[in-house]
Amino acid sequence: MIQVHEALEIILSRIAFKGVEKIPISQALGRVLAEDVVARRPNPPLDNSAMDGYALVAQDVRSASPESPVRLEVVEDVPAGYAARKTLRSGQAIRIMTGAPIPPGADAVVMQEDTERDGDYVRVKDKAEIGENIRLAGEDVKQGETAVLKGTVLKPSHIGMLAAVGRSNIFVSQRPQVAILSTGDEIVDLDEIPSGPCIYNSNGYMLSAQVLSAGGVPNYLGIARDKEEDLLEKFQWALKADILVSSGGVSVGDYDLVKASLKKMGQEMLFWKVAMKPGKPLAFGKIDEKPIFGLPGNPVSSFVSFEQFVRPAIRKTLGCKDLAHTTVQAKLTKTVRKKPGRLHFLSSTVVRENGEYQATPAEEQGSGILKSAMNANGLLIFPLEASEIAEGETVTVQLLE
Ligand code: AMP
Ligand code: MG
């Protein structure tokens, strides 16, 4: 039996970056950027007005106040998208709209609310500092600056930035195809009518969703019966994908035939059991360079094993910077106990109060209690050799959201 960190090292050492593809930014949400995007032009391109108002010379209005406004001649009107033709001189103002370039000669903008228009003149009722209400060229991004870094998982604001620097198409990482195969004579799909001891294929759908959320493309392959022929046939299909993930049938039961079937297919088995709970039986190996994960069947074991091992693998194929979930230090709100020898992941609720995280493990931690995992936003890491952590102590928690 190997430890969690050793298992992860073995897995990651066998996973390679998949490749890049070019896509329009309209389709790039959630994708991983595969290039440093450098601004070819500054944003904003020119010094421009942050307000609707009047561009002027700050020195002209140094004594302006509501009681003694300064009267300036309005010599031009500049809407956004146009440049002033005139050079501003002392004693003059130019009507300017938000986003319009600052006219030559002007060094400040007074907002409209601090002025009063009077025909061809304007009365300015407030003084202005040099540079007031002026947004400088390149204040968002300078020319030549890296606007969005390679490896970034693109959020809406990144898409905005890519557009701001004029990129319509970008290189992103190719998403790995991840085959999801459930196993078990007792498992039925959702369009079947369950009877007696049958249970729905919850793992198949949950794991598919986990693949999506990790950035991969799930290939849902349904259910293989606990028969070698069926497993072999379905695994053959699965080999079309980049990564294979099965659930169930990897334990020591009489009908746990996943390992035997994979062996027949020429799988190089790299490890089988991991010192963790939930999810001790976990088979990892390769067939023709394709990584194969045989996850345990119990839903919470499947869920947790995926988050610990398959998600980092998917993210490595994508070239992500951070492979694992973020961890935080949190104060434990109730004492927990276990037998030493396995690292436990406890479904927990993490809240932040007065700048401090607090973690509360769910009452029920069974590997079949999906409800606890569903209501949790974190996995508390209860170290391998520990047997008790007392209320008030600091624990490490992986944040799942
Ligand atoms: P196994 O590892 O095949 O012995 O399965 C362990 C437990 O997980 C059994 O109670 C199975 O019924 C359950 N299980 C296995 N596969 C699935 C699945 N696809 N969806 C829901 N539960 C499953
Ligand atoms: Mg089974």
mmCIF file with all atom_site columns, N, CA, C and O and ligand atoms in Angstrom, residues 183-184 186 226 248-249 255-256, ligand 2:
data_model
loop_
_atom_site.group_PDB
_atom_site.id
_atom_site.type_symbol
_atom_site.label_atom_id
_atom_site.label_alt_id
_atom_site.label_comp_id
_atom_site.label_asym_id
_atom_site.label_entity_id
_atom_site.label_seq_id
_atom_site.pdbx_PDB_ins_code
_atom_site.Cartn_x
_atom_site.Cartn_y
_atom_site.Cartn_z
_atom_site.occupancy
_atom_site.B_iso_or_equiv
_atom_site.pdbx_formal_charge
_atom_site.auth_seq_id
_atom_site.auth_comp_id
_atom_site.auth_asym_id
_atom_site.auth_atom_id
_atom_site.pdbx_PDB_model_num
ATOM   1  N  N  . THR A 1 183 ? -18.839 -0.071  -13.623 1.00 0.00 ? 183 THR A N  1
ATOM   2  C  CA . THR A 1 183 ? -18.880 -1.534  -13.674 1.00 0.00 ? 183 THR A CA 1
ATOM   3  C  C  . THR A 1 183 ? -19.775 -2.051  -12.559 1.00 0.00 ? 183 THR A C  1
ATOM   4  O  O  . THR A 1 183 ? -19.899 -1.420  -11.504 1.00 0.00 ? 183 THR A O  1
ATOM   5  N  N  . GLY A 1 184 ? -20.416 -3.170  -12.802 1.00 0.00 ? 184 GLY A N  1
ATOM   6  C  CA . GLY A 1 184 ? -21.212 -3.801  -11.748 1.00 0.00 ? 184 GLY A CA 1
ATOM   7  C  C  . GLY A 1 184 ? -22.504 -4.376  -12.287 1.00 0.00 ? 184 GLY A C  1
ATOM   8  O  O  . GLY A 1 184 ? -23.210 -3.714  -13.047 1.00 0.00 ? 184 GLY A O  1
ATOM   9  N  N  . GLU A 1 186 ? -25.015 -4.863  -10.566 1.00 0.00 ? 186 GLU A N  1
ATOM   10 C  CA . GLU A 1 186 ? -26.147 -4.237  -9.858  1.00 0.00 ? 186 GLU A CA 1
ATOM   11 C  C  . GLU A 1 186 ? -26.456 -2.825  -10.364 1.00 0.00 ? 186 GLU A C  1
ATOM   12 O  O  . GLU A 1 186 ? -27.414 -2.203  -9.931  1.00 0.00 ? 186 GLU A O  1
ATOM   13 N  N  . ASP A 1 226 ? -20.099 -7.352  -14.612 1.00 0.00 ? 226 ASP A N  1
ATOM   14 C  CA . ASP A 1 226 ? -18.959 -7.988  -13.937 1.00 0.00 ? 226 ASP A CA 1
ATOM   15 C  C  . ASP A 1 226 ? -18.556 -9.276  -14.663 1.00 0.00 ? 226 ASP A C  1
ATOM   16 O  O  . ASP A 1 226 ? -18.547 -10.363 -14.078 1.00 0.00 ? 226 ASP A O  1
ATOM   17 N  N  . GLY A 1 248 ? -15.612 1.010   -9.638  1.00 0.00 ? 248 GLY A N  1
ATOM   18 C  CA . GLY A 1 248 ? -16.074 -0.287  -9.144  1.00 0.00 ? 248 GLY A CA 1
ATOM   19 C  C  . GLY A 1 248 ? -15.190 -1.423  -9.634  1.00 0.00 ? 248 GLY A C  1
ATOM   20 O  O  . GLY A 1 248 ? -14.364 -1.261  -10.537 1.00 0.00 ? 248 GLY A O  1
ATOM   21 N  N  . GLY A 1 249 ? -15.365 -2.569  -8.976  1.00 0.00 ? 249 GLY A N  1
ATOM   22 C  CA . GLY A 1 249 ? -14.697 -3.783  -9.432  1.00 0.00 ? 249 GLY A CA 1
ATOM   23 C  C  . GLY A 1 249 ? -13.191 -3.838  -9.251  1.00 0.00 ? 249 GLY A C  1
ATOM   24 O  O  . GLY A 1 249 ? -12.534 -4.644  -9.896  1.00 0.00 ? 249 GLY A O  1
ATOM   25 N  N  . TYR A 1 255 ? -16.104 -10.789 -7.739  1.00 0.00 ? 255 TYR A N  1
ATOM   26 C  CA . TYR A 1 255 ? -16.482 -10.277 -9.061  1.00 0.00 ? 255 TYR A CA 1
ATOM   27 C  C  . TYR A 1 255 ? -15.745 -8.987  -9.408  1.00 0.00 ? 255 TYR A C  1
ATOM   28 O  O  . TYR A 1 255 ? -16.152 -8.249  -10.285 1.00 0.00 ? 255 TYR A O  1
ATOM   29 N  N  . ASP A 1 256 ? -14.671 -8.717  -8.665  1.00 0.00 ? 256 ASP A N  1
ATOM   30 C  CA . ASP A 1 256 ? -13.884 -7.512  -8.941  1.00 0.00 ? 256 ASP A CA 1
ATOM   31 C  C  . ASP A 1 256 ? -12.872 -7.845  -10.031 1.00 0.00 ? 256 ASP A C  1
ATOM   32 O  O  . ASP A 1 256 ? -11.731 -8.228  -9.756  1.00 0.00 ? 256 ASP A O  1
HETATM 33 MG MG . MG  B 2 .   ? -18.783 -4.035  -8.286  1.00 0.00 ? 2   MG  B MG 1
#
